[in-house]
Coordinates of C-alpha atoms in Angstrom, one line a residue:
Chain R
M1410 CA 0.0 -0.3 0.5
A1411 CA 1.8 3.2 -1.3
R1412 CA 1.7 6.1 1.0
T1413 CA -0.4 9.5 0.1
G1414 CA -0.3 12.5 1.5
I1415 CA -3.6 15.0 2.5
L1416 CA -2.7 18.7 3.2
I1417 CA -6.0 19.4 5.4
E1418 CA -8.0 22.6 5.4
T1419 CA -9.8 23.6 8.5
E1420 CA -12.1 26.1 9.3
N1421 CA -13.0 27.7 12.9
G1422 CA -10.9 24.7 14.3
A1423 CA -13.0 22.0 12.3
V1424 CA -11.7 20.1 9.2
K1425 CA -13.2 21.6 5.8
D1426 CA -15.6 18.8 4.5
T1427 CA -13.7 19.7 1.2
S1428 CA -10.8 18.5 2.7
L1429 CA -12.5 14.9 4.1
G1430 CA -14.0 14.7 0.2
V1431 CA -10.0 14.9 -0.6
M1432 CA -8.9 11.9 1.8
T1433 CA -11.6 9.6 -0.1
A1434 CA -10.4 10.7 -4.1
A1435 CA -7.1 8.5 -2.0
K1436 CA -9.4 5.4 -0.4
G1437 CA -7.3 2.8 -0.6
Q1438 CA -3.7 3.7 0.6
E1439 CA -2.3 4.5 3.8
I1440 CA -3.2 8.4 3.9
I1441 CA -0.6 10.6 5.5
A1442 CA -3.4 13.9 7.2
L1443 CA -1.1 16.9 7.6
V1444 CA -2.0 19.8 9.1
T1445 CA -0.8 23.0 9.4
D1446 CA -2.6 25.1 12.2
G1447 CA -5.2 24.4 15.2
D1448 CA -4.8 21.2 17.3
P1449 CA -4.7 17.2 15.8
A1450 CA -6.3 16.2 18.7
G1451 CA -9.1 18.6 18.3
L1452 CA -9.3 17.2 14.5
K1453 CA -7.7 13.1 14.7
D1454 CA -11.8 11.9 15.2
K1455 CA -13.0 13.6 11.8
L1456 CA -9.1 12.3 10.4
A1457 CA -9.8 9.1 11.6
E1458 CA -13.3 8.2 10.4
F1459 CA -12.7 9.5 6.8
G1460 CA -9.6 7.5 6.7
A1461 CA -6.0 8.4 8.7
A1462 CA -4.2 6.3 9.7
K1463 CA -1.9 9.1 10.9
I1464 CA -2.1 12.7 11.7
V1465 CA 0.8 14.7 11.0
K1466 CA 1.1 18.4 12.5
L1467 CA 3.5 19.9 10.3
A1468 CA 5.7 22.7 11.4
A1469 CA 8.4 24.5 10.5
S1470 CA 12.1 25.4 11.8
G1471 CA 11.9 28.6 10.0
G1472 CA 9.3 30.2 11.9
D1473 CA 5.0 29.9 11.7
I1474 CA 4.3 28.4 8.5
T1475 CA 1.4 29.8 7.7
A1476 CA 2.5 33.3 7.5
G1477 CA 4.0 32.8 4.1
P1478 CA 3.1 30.2 1.3
D1479 CA 7.1 29.2 0.2
L1480 CA 7.4 28.5 3.6
L1481 CA 4.2 25.6 3.8
A1482 CA 5.0 25.0 0.0
G1483 CA 9.4 24.5 1.8
A1484 CA 7.7 22.0 4.8
L1485 CA 5.6 20.6 2.4
A1486 CA 8.3 19.1 0.4
A1487 CA 10.2 17.7 3.3
A1488 CA 7.7 16.2 4.4
V1489 CA 7.2 14.5 1.1
K1490 CA 10.7 12.8 2.1
E1491 CA 9.9 12.3 5.2
Y1492 CA 6.8 10.0 5.3
D1493 CA 8.1 8.8 2.1
L1494 CA 5.0 10.1 0.5
T1495 CA 4.5 8.6 -3.7
A1496 CA 1.3 11.3 -3.8
L1497 CA 0.1 14.0 -2.0
L1498 CA -3.0 15.9 -2.6
G1499 CA -4.5 19.2 -1.4
T1500 CA -8.1 21.0 -2.1
A1501 CA -8.2 23.3 -5.3
S1502 CA -9.9 26.4 -3.3
V1503 CA -7.6 29.2 -3.9
A1504 CA -4.9 29.1 -1.4
G1505 CA -4.3 25.2 -2.0
K1506 CA -4.3 26.5 -5.8
D1507 CA -1.2 29.0 -5.0
L1508 CA 0.7 26.2 -2.9
F1509 CA 0.8 22.8 -4.3
A1510 CA 1.7 25.5 -7.8
R1511 CA 4.6 26.9 -5.7
L1512 CA 5.4 23.3 -4.0
A1513 CA 5.1 21.9 -7.7
A1514 CA 8.2 24.2 -8.6
L1515 CA 9.9 24.1 -6.1
M1516 CA 10.1 20.2 -5.9
D1517 CA 10.6 20.5 -10.2
L1518 CA 7.5 17.5 -10.2
P1519 CA 4.3 17.9 -12.1
L1520 CA 1.6 18.4 -11.5
V1521 CA -2.7 18.3 -12.0
S1522 CA -5.0 21.0 -10.6
D1523 CA -8.4 21.3 -10.1
C1524 CA -9.2 17.4 -10.6
V1525 CA -12.2 16.1 -11.1
A1526 CA -11.7 12.4 -10.4
L1527 CA -7.9 11.1 -9.0
D1528 CA -6.7 7.3 -9.4
V1529 CA -3.9 7.3 -7.1
E1530 CA -2.6 4.3 -7.5
G1531 CA -2.7 4.7 -11.2
K1532 CA -1.2 8.1 -11.4
T1533 CA -4.0 8.8 -13.6
A1534 CA -6.4 12.2 -13.2
K1535 CA -9.5 13.9 -15.0
K1536 CA -9.6 17.5 -15.5
S1537 CA -11.2 20.2 -16.6
H1538 CA -9.9 21.2 -20.5
F1539 CA -11.4 24.1 -22.7
S1540 CA -12.8 25.9 -19.4
G1541 CA -15.6 23.0 -18.9
K1542 CA -16.4 22.2 -22.6
T1543 CA -13.8 18.6 -21.8
F1544 CA -12.2 16.6 -19.3
A1545 CA -8.4 15.4 -19.9
T1546 CA -7.4 12.2 -18.8
L1547 CA -3.4 12.9 -17.3
K1548 CA -1.2 10.2 -16.7
V1549 CA 1.6 11.7 -14.5
D1550 CA 5.1 10.2 -14.9
A1551 CA 6.7 10.7 -11.4
A1552 CA 7.8 9.5 -8.4
V1553 CA 5.3 11.4 -6.7
L1554 CA 2.6 13.0 -7.9
L1555 CA 1.2 16.2 -6.8
A1556 CA -2.0 17.2 -7.7
T1557 CA -5.0 19.4 -6.2
V1558 CA -9.1 18.4 -6.4
R1559 CA -12.0 20.4 -7.1
P1560 CA -14.0 21.6 -3.8
N1561 CA -17.4 18.8 -3.5
A1562 CA -16.3 17.0 -7.1
I1563 CA -15.3 13.9 -4.4
E1564 CA -18.0 13.2 -1.9
A1565 CA -17.1 12.2 1.8
E1566 CA -17.0 8.6 3.2
P1567 CA -16.0 7.1 6.3
A1568 CA -13.9 4.7 6.3
P1569 CA -12.5 4.2 9.5
A1570 CA -8.2 4.1 10.1
A1571 CA -6.1 4.2 12.9
G1572 CA -5.8 8.2 13.2
E1573 CA -2.0 8.1 15.1
T1574 CA -0.7 11.7 15.9
A1575 CA 2.6 12.2 15.4
E1576 CA 4.5 16.2 14.9
F1577 CA 7.6 16.6 12.1
T1578 CA 9.4 20.6 12.4
A1579 CA 10.9 20.6 8.8
D1580 CA 14.1 22.2 8.6
V1581 CA 13.3 24.3 6.3
A1582 CA 13.1 28.9 6.1
D1583 CA 11.0 31.5 4.3
P1584 CA 13.3 32.3 1.4
G1585 CA 11.3 35.3 1.4
K1586 CA 10.6 36.3 -1.6
V1587 CA 7.1 37.5 -1.0
V1588 CA 5.9 38.8 2.3
I1589 CA 2.2 39.3 3.8
K1590 CA 2.0 42.6 4.2
E1591 CA -1.8 42.9 4.9
V1592 CA -4.4 41.1 4.4
K1593 CA -7.8 43.0 4.6
K1594 CA -10.3 41.2 5.2
G1595 CA -13.6 40.5 3.6
D1596 CA -17.3 40.3 5.1
A1597 CA -17.1 38.3 7.7
D1598 CA -18.3 34.8 8.2
K1599 CA -19.5 34.8 4.0
I1600 CA -18.5 31.3 2.5
D1601 CA -15.9 30.8 0.4
L1602 CA -17.4 30.4 -3.7
T1603 CA -15.5 27.9 -4.8
E1604 CA -16.1 25.7 -1.8
A1605 CA -19.6 26.4 -0.7
P1606 CA -21.8 23.1 -0.8
I1607 CA -24.8 25.3 -2.3
I1608 CA -24.5 28.3 -3.7
I1609 CA -27.3 30.6 -5.2
T1610 CA -26.4 32.9 -8.2
G1611 CA -27.8 36.3 -9.2
G1612 CA -28.0 37.1 -12.9
R1613 CA -29.1 40.7 -14.9
A1614 CA -32.0 40.6 -13.9
I1615 CA -31.6 41.1 -10.0
K1616 CA -31.1 45.0 -11.2
A1617 CA -29.2 46.5 -8.4
A1618 CA -27.2 45.7 -5.8
E1619 CA -29.4 46.1 -3.0
N1620 CA -31.7 43.1 -4.1
Y1621 CA -28.6 40.9 -3.9
K1622 CA -30.3 40.8 -0.1
M1623 CA -33.3 38.6 -1.1
L1624 CA -30.7 36.2 -1.9
E1625 CA -28.4 36.7 1.2
A1626 CA -31.4 35.6 2.8
C1627 CA -32.0 33.1 1.3
A1628 CA -28.1 31.1 1.1
A1629 CA -28.6 31.9 4.9
K1630 CA -31.2 29.5 5.1
I1631 CA -29.1 26.3 3.8
G1632 CA -26.2 27.6 4.6
A1633 CA -25.9 28.9 0.8
A1634 CA -22.9 31.2 -0.5
V1635 CA -23.9 33.8 -3.1
G1636 CA -22.7 34.7 -6.5
A1637 CA -23.1 36.7 -9.1
S1638 CA -22.6 35.9 -13.1
R1639 CA -20.8 38.6 -14.9
A1640 CA -23.4 40.4 -16.1
A1641 CA -24.4 41.5 -12.8
V1642 CA -20.5 42.4 -11.9
D1643 CA -19.8 44.4 -15.1
A1644 CA -23.1 46.2 -14.4
G1645 CA -21.6 47.3 -10.6
Y1646 CA -23.9 44.8 -9.0
A1647 CA -21.8 42.6 -7.9
P1648 CA -17.9 42.6 -6.9
H1649 CA -15.3 40.8 -8.8
S1650 CA -14.7 38.1 -5.9
M1651 CA -18.6 36.8 -6.0
Q1652 CA -18.2 36.3 -10.0
V1653 CA -19.1 32.8 -11.4
G1654 CA -18.0 31.2 -14.8
Q1655 CA -14.9 32.9 -17.2
T1656 CA -12.9 34.9 -16.0
G1657 CA -14.2 34.3 -11.9
K1658 CA -14.1 31.3 -10.4
T1659 CA -14.9 27.7 -10.8
V1660 CA -17.3 26.7 -8.6
S1661 CA -19.1 22.7 -7.9
P1662 CA -21.2 22.4 -5.6
R1663 CA -24.1 19.4 -4.9
L1664 CA -26.6 22.7 -5.9
Y1665 CA -26.5 25.9 -7.5
I1666 CA -29.3 28.1 -8.3
A1667 CA -29.3 30.3 -10.9
C1668 CA -31.4 33.5 -10.6
G1669 CA -31.7 35.6 -13.7
V1670 CA -28.9 34.5 -15.5
S1671 CA -29.7 33.7 -18.8
G1672 CA -26.4 30.8 -19.1
A1673 CA -23.2 32.1 -21.5
V1674 CA -21.4 29.3 -23.0
Q1675 CA -18.9 31.2 -20.5
H1676 CA -21.2 30.7 -17.1
F1677 CA -21.4 27.4 -17.5
A1678 CA -17.6 27.2 -18.0
G1679 CA -17.4 28.2 -13.8
M1680 CA -20.5 26.0 -12.6
K1681 CA -21.6 22.9 -15.5
T1682 CA -19.5 20.0 -13.1
S1683 CA -22.2 21.0 -10.2
K1684 CA -24.4 17.8 -9.3
V1685 CA -27.3 19.3 -9.7
I1686 CA -28.6 23.3 -11.4
V1687 CA -31.5 25.1 -11.5
A1688 CA -32.3 27.6 -12.5
I1689 CA -35.2 30.6 -12.6
N1690 CA -35.8 32.6 -15.4
E1691 CA -39.0 35.1 -16.1
D1692 CA -37.6 34.6 -19.9
K1693 CA -39.0 30.6 -21.0
D1694 CA -36.2 30.8 -24.0
A1695 CA -33.4 31.7 -22.4
P1696 CA -30.6 29.5 -23.0
I1697 CA -29.9 27.8 -19.4
F1698 CA -33.1 25.8 -18.7
A1699 CA -31.5 23.9 -22.4
K1700 CA -29.0 22.5 -20.4
C1701 CA -29.8 22.3 -15.9
D1702 CA -31.4 19.8 -14.2
Y1703 CA -34.9 22.2 -13.3
G1704 CA -36.6 25.1 -14.4
I1705 CA -38.6 27.3 -13.4
V1706 CA -40.0 30.4 -15.5
G1707 CA -41.4 33.2 -13.3
D1708 CA -40.1 36.8 -12.3
I1709 CA -37.0 36.0 -9.8
F1710 CA -38.4 38.3 -7.4
D1711 CA -41.8 37.1 -7.3
V1712 CA -40.1 33.8 -6.7
V1713 CA -37.2 33.7 -4.9
P1714 CA -38.9 35.4 -1.5
V1715 CA -41.5 32.0 -1.6
L1716 CA -38.1 29.9 -1.6
T1717 CA -36.8 31.4 0.8
E1718 CA -39.4 31.2 2.9
K1719 CA -40.1 27.7 2.0
L1720 CA -37.3 26.4 2.8
Chain S
M950 CA 12.1 49.3 -18.0
K951 CA 12.0 46.2 -19.9
I952 CA 8.3 43.6 -18.9
C953 CA 7.8 40.6 -20.7
V954 CA 4.4 39.1 -21.0
C955 CA 4.1 35.5 -21.4
V956 CA 1.5 34.7 -23.8
K957 CA -0.8 32.0 -24.8
H958 CA -2.4 31.2 -27.8
V959 CA -5.3 29.2 -27.3
P960 CA -9.1 28.8 -29.0
D961 CA -12.0 31.6 -28.4
T962 CA -14.1 30.5 -25.3
A963 CA -17.3 29.9 -27.1
A964 CA -15.3 27.6 -30.0
T965 CA -16.9 24.7 -29.6
I966 CA -13.8 22.2 -29.6
K967 CA -14.7 18.9 -31.4
I968 CA -12.2 16.1 -30.3
E969 CA -9.7 13.7 -32.1
G970 CA -8.5 11.5 -32.2
D971 CA -7.9 10.3 -28.6
A972 CA -6.6 13.2 -27.0
G973 CA -6.9 15.8 -29.7
F974 CA -9.2 18.0 -31.4
K975 CA -9.7 20.0 -34.3
D976 CA -8.0 23.2 -34.1
S977 CA -8.1 24.1 -38.2
E978 CA -11.7 25.6 -37.8
I979 CA -11.8 27.5 -34.8
K980 CA -10.7 30.6 -33.5
F981 CA -7.2 31.7 -31.6
V982 CA -7.1 34.3 -29.3
V983 CA -4.4 35.7 -26.6
N984 CA -5.9 33.8 -23.6
P985 CA -8.3 36.0 -21.9
Y986 CA -6.1 36.2 -18.1
D987 CA -3.3 37.4 -20.6
E988 CA -4.7 40.4 -21.7
Y989 CA -4.6 42.2 -18.2
G990 CA -1.1 41.6 -17.9
I991 CA -0.6 42.8 -21.1
E992 CA -2.1 45.8 -20.9
E993 CA -0.3 46.0 -17.6
A994 CA 2.5 46.3 -19.2
V995 CA 2.1 48.1 -21.5
K996 CA 1.3 51.0 -19.3
L997 CA 4.0 51.1 -16.9
V998 CA 6.0 51.4 -20.5
E999 CA 4.1 54.7 -21.0
K1000 CA 4.7 55.7 -17.6
N1001 CA 7.9 54.9 -16.8
G1002 CA 9.4 54.2 -20.8
G1003 CA 11.0 50.9 -22.0
E1004 CA 9.7 48.3 -23.9
V1005 CA 6.6 45.7 -23.7
V1006 CA 7.6 42.6 -25.2
I1007 CA 5.3 39.1 -25.7
V1008 CA 6.6 35.9 -24.7
T1009 CA 4.8 32.7 -26.4
V1010 CA 5.5 29.3 -26.6
G1011 CA 2.9 28.0 -29.1
K1012 CA 2.0 27.0 -32.8
P1013 CA 3.2 29.1 -35.9
E1014 CA -0.1 30.0 -36.2
A1015 CA 0.7 31.7 -32.7
D1016 CA 2.2 34.7 -35.0
A1017 CA -1.3 36.0 -35.3
T1018 CA -2.2 36.0 -31.0
I1019 CA 1.3 38.4 -31.3
R1020 CA -0.1 40.6 -33.2
S1021 CA -2.7 41.1 -31.3
G1022 CA -1.0 41.6 -28.0
L1023 CA 1.7 44.3 -30.5
A1024 CA -1.4 45.8 -31.7
M1025 CA -2.4 46.8 -27.7
G1026 CA 0.8 48.7 -27.3
A1027 CA 3.9 45.8 -27.2
E1028 CA 6.8 46.5 -29.4
R1029 CA 8.2 43.1 -30.4
G1030 CA 6.8 39.5 -29.7
I1031 CA 9.0 36.4 -29.6
L1032 CA 7.3 32.9 -30.2
V1033 CA 8.8 29.4 -29.4
T1034 CA 7.2 27.4 -32.0
T1035 CA 6.3 23.7 -31.0
D1036 CA 4.4 21.2 -33.3
G1037 CA 1.7 19.1 -30.9
Q1038 CA -1.2 20.9 -29.2
F1039 CA -0.7 20.5 -26.1
L1040 CA 2.6 20.9 -24.1
D1041 CA 3.6 19.4 -20.8
A1042 CA 3.6 23.4 -18.2
T1043 CA 7.4 22.4 -17.2
L1044 CA 8.3 22.4 -20.9
T1045 CA 6.3 26.0 -20.9
A1046 CA 8.4 27.0 -18.1
K1047 CA 11.2 26.0 -19.3
A1048 CA 11.4 27.3 -23.0
L1049 CA 9.8 30.7 -21.3
K1050 CA 13.1 31.2 -19.4
A1051 CA 15.2 30.2 -22.8
A1052 CA 14.0 32.4 -24.7
M1053 CA 14.1 35.6 -22.4
E1054 CA 17.4 34.5 -20.9
K1055 CA 18.1 34.6 -25.0
D1056 CA 17.0 37.9 -25.3
G1057 CA 18.3 39.3 -22.0
L1058 CA 16.3 39.1 -19.0
P1059 CA 13.4 41.6 -18.3
D1060 CA 12.6 43.7 -14.9
L1061 CA 9.6 42.4 -14.7
I1062 CA 7.0 39.2 -16.1
F1063 CA 3.0 39.0 -16.1
T1064 CA 1.6 36.0 -16.8
G1065 CA -2.6 35.9 -17.1
K1066 CA -3.9 33.8 -14.2
G1067 CA -3.7 30.3 -16.2
S1068 CA -4.6 29.0 -19.4
V1069 CA -8.8 28.7 -20.3
D1070 CA -7.5 25.7 -22.3
T1071 CA -5.2 23.7 -20.4
E1072 CA -6.6 25.0 -16.7
A1073 CA -2.9 24.1 -15.2
F1074 CA -2.3 27.5 -13.2
Q1075 CA 1.2 25.9 -12.6
T1076 CA 3.2 27.6 -15.7
Q1077 CA 4.0 30.8 -14.4
Y1078 CA 5.3 29.6 -10.3
R1079 CA 7.7 27.0 -13.0
L1080 CA 9.1 29.6 -14.3
A1081 CA 9.8 32.3 -11.4
G1082 CA 10.9 28.8 -9.6
Y1083 CA 13.8 28.1 -12.4
L1084 CA 14.6 32.0 -12.8
G1085 CA 14.6 32.3 -8.9
L1086 CA 12.5 35.2 -8.7
P1087 CA 9.2 35.5 -6.2
V1088 CA 5.7 34.8 -7.9
V1089 CA 2.5 36.2 -7.1
N1090 CA -0.9 34.9 -8.5
E1091 CA -4.7 36.1 -9.2
V1092 CA -3.0 39.8 -8.8
S1093 CA -6.3 42.1 -9.4
K1094 CA -4.3 45.8 -8.6
L1095 CA -0.3 46.6 -8.7
T1096 CA 1.8 48.7 -7.9
V1097 CA 5.4 49.2 -9.3
D1098 CA 7.8 51.7 -7.6
S1099 CA 11.4 51.9 -6.8
G1100 CA 12.4 48.0 -7.4
K1101 CA 9.8 46.9 -5.9
A1102 CA 6.2 46.0 -6.3
V1103 CA 3.1 45.6 -4.6
A1104 CA 0.4 43.3 -5.4
E1105 CA -3.1 42.3 -3.8
L1106 CA -4.7 39.4 -4.6
E1107 CA -8.1 37.5 -3.4
V1108 CA -7.6 34.8 -0.9
G1109 CA -11.0 33.8 -0.8
G1110 CA -14.2 34.8 0.9
G1111 CA -13.7 38.0 -0.7
D1112 CA -10.4 38.4 2.0
K1113 CA -7.1 40.2 0.0
Q1114 CA -3.4 39.9 1.2
V1115 CA -1.1 42.6 -0.3
I1116 CA 2.5 41.1 -1.0
E1117 CA 5.4 42.9 -1.6
M1118 CA 8.2 42.0 -3.7
N1119 CA 11.5 42.6 -5.1
L1120 CA 11.6 43.8 -9.0
P1121 CA 12.9 41.5 -10.8
C1122 CA 9.0 39.5 -10.4
V1123 CA 6.7 37.5 -12.2
I1124 CA 2.8 38.5 -11.9
G1125 CA 0.0 36.6 -12.9
A1126 CA -2.8 38.9 -13.8
T1127 CA -6.0 38.5 -13.2
K1128 CA -10.1 41.1 -13.7
G1129 CA -9.9 43.7 -12.2
L1130 CA -5.8 45.1 -12.5
N1131 CA -7.0 46.9 -15.3
E1132 CA -9.7 47.6 -18.6
P1133 CA -7.9 45.9 -21.4
R1134 CA -7.7 47.8 -24.5
Y1135 CA -9.6 47.2 -27.9
P1136 CA -7.2 48.1 -30.3
K1137 CA -7.9 50.7 -32.8
F1138 CA -6.9 50.1 -36.5
P1139 CA -3.9 51.8 -36.8
D1140 CA -3.0 50.0 -33.6
I1141 CA -3.2 46.8 -35.2
M1142 CA -1.8 48.6 -38.8
K1143 CA 1.3 49.4 -37.3
A1144 CA 1.4 45.8 -35.2
K1145 CA 1.5 43.9 -38.7
K1146 CA 4.6 45.6 -39.4
K1147 CA 6.6 44.9 -35.4
K1148 CA 8.9 42.1 -35.2
I1149 CA 8.6 38.8 -34.2
D1150 CA 11.8 36.8 -33.6
Q1151 CA 10.3 32.9 -34.1
M1152 CA 12.7 29.9 -33.0
S1153 CA 11.8 26.5 -32.3
L1154 CA 12.0 24.6 -28.3
A1155 CA 14.4 22.3 -30.2
D1156 CA 16.9 25.8 -31.4
L1157 CA 16.9 26.7 -27.0
G1158 CA 17.3 22.7 -26.4
I1159 CA 14.0 21.5 -25.0
D1160 CA 13.0 18.1 -26.5
A1161 CA 9.0 18.5 -26.4
A1162 CA 8.7 14.1 -25.7
T1163 CA 10.2 14.7 -22.5
G1164 CA 7.3 16.0 -20.9
A1165 CA 6.3 14.6 -17.8
V1166 CA 2.2 14.2 -18.3
I1167 CA 0.4 12.7 -20.6
L1168 CA -2.9 13.3 -22.3
E1169 CA -4.4 10.4 -22.6
K1170 CA -7.6 11.0 -23.5
L1171 CA -10.0 13.9 -24.2
E1172 CA -13.7 13.6 -24.4
P1173 CA -16.8 16.3 -24.6
V1174 CA -18.1 16.9 -20.4
P1175 CA -22.0 15.4 -20.9
E1176 CA -24.4 18.7 -21.7
R1177 CA -27.3 17.5 -19.5
S1178 CA -30.2 17.4 -22.0
G1179 CA -32.3 19.9 -20.8
A1180 CA -34.3 21.1 -18.1
K1181 CA -37.0 20.1 -16.6
M1182 CA -39.8 22.4 -16.0
I1183 CA -41.3 23.0 -13.3
E1184 CA -44.9 24.7 -13.9
G1185 CA -47.6 25.8 -11.5
S1186 CA -48.8 29.0 -9.2
V1187 CA -45.4 30.1 -7.8
E1188 CA -45.8 28.6 -4.6
D1189 CA -46.7 24.9 -6.2
Q1190 CA -43.7 25.5 -8.3
V1191 CA -41.0 26.4 -4.8
T1192 CA -43.3 23.7 -3.0
E1193 CA -42.6 20.8 -6.0
L1194 CA -38.6 21.9 -6.6
I1195 CA -38.4 21.9 -2.6
R1196 CA -40.0 18.2 -2.6
V1197 CA -37.2 16.9 -5.7
L1198 CA -33.8 19.0 -4.2
K1199 CA -34.8 16.9 -1.1
E1200 CA -36.1 13.3 -1.6
D1201 CA -34.8 12.8 -5.3
E1202 CA -31.9 14.6 -6.1
K1203 CA -30.9 14.6 -2.0
V1204 CA -29.0 17.8 -2.3
L1205 CA -30.7 20.2 0.3

């Protein structure tokens, strides 16, 4: 049994569900869960339940491991050697994509980003090519497979394992090339779009920035994040950080509710791997109805408040 | 100030991709463009040179047809181009980065390098990191705001959930550009005419000592992503539609 490392992401001291899905992607392997922040003892039960044979708290002799991406990449490279890993997987979150690319450059190893399916043993991965129009199957010919998995693309399945805890301090220092001067906090408690299990998106038909409150009220009831189409962002109704699609974010939630989104090919590029897509649109001929799962023809200002009330 | 912008020659995002063979696509009948994210890099580079003087050089690794894509960048205000030609439709990101590095070293290393945050064809999001790694330079991706002053670059990038980081680096460095950084200009007719006369140096991968067959990522198969066949429409009054939708999502799909 080959040994696979999984970089665990946490939020408020708990393992993110997206990381559990990444562990499931490596099922059948001896899983080493690598934790960079928080108390591994507190994460132990969950990680053991989903397959971690070992839970390693990662640190660096050169300082706070979470303070800079290059230091964390250096520590991960050391962990790959220390635990003799044949694969290291992470989440294709904003931070995960950045970190794994740094790691791949540092180790000069191939990297498959944003996979939707993975065969760790066969070092083969499936991922989107051409803005979600095609899937590419890539085989990696290297001693170590590095890959990030699209959040929510692989559903987490319990697979109880020992979950023995350990600590590893890598002997690495920050190269000091990039210095984080400041972190500007966005809206507190907002669920990150790329990792959200449910997303409600408002398109041009939302008509004004303040009308997103209507979607936020609905989202709050089901733990969803709120997104926007390019048309809505370009019209100034929403910031670019909320944009789903080409030139915005790629998402793959289990439920995607598009409200007043026409359904341009560039929008689908960012959300077509969602499990279930629902569209609410006034125009019965809107292109989105041809490519989604369930449709309601209606004014979003009539339908959404009723949906919020009944959820 | 010399600025290199790495530009990829990619199918237009609106193009239909027809699969050919196991792992290829019909590229003769579709339109190719500047990778959309790279346009933000070109615009930023041209603006910096307009302000501080210097030159913008477009560097592309791609098929000989990528010449036209470089011309689009030249029409936006870049001075000249370098095209490293490849035969295949796909090239391993590692080899692309090596080719970009070799071409830049041959031409003279720049003070600043731009790329897009990723390419819309292979969506691999890594070439800029590898290029920076090979050159020993700092790299920051998904940059939506940038100031370059006194040998330093200060970049702002979104790190998820609407949070932003402000990162400082010494020049030279590699910046992965994304939407928000600027509004790329639409070249006017005289700019397009002028671009036709600008110089593009061509060399092959082999000229730079790179063997395309040495890539470690093998594309085994390309297949269309299955399209949904059309929505099941939920009819009735708003009350009935919503009630039925919630039932379906809970009971049939189990996603609520």
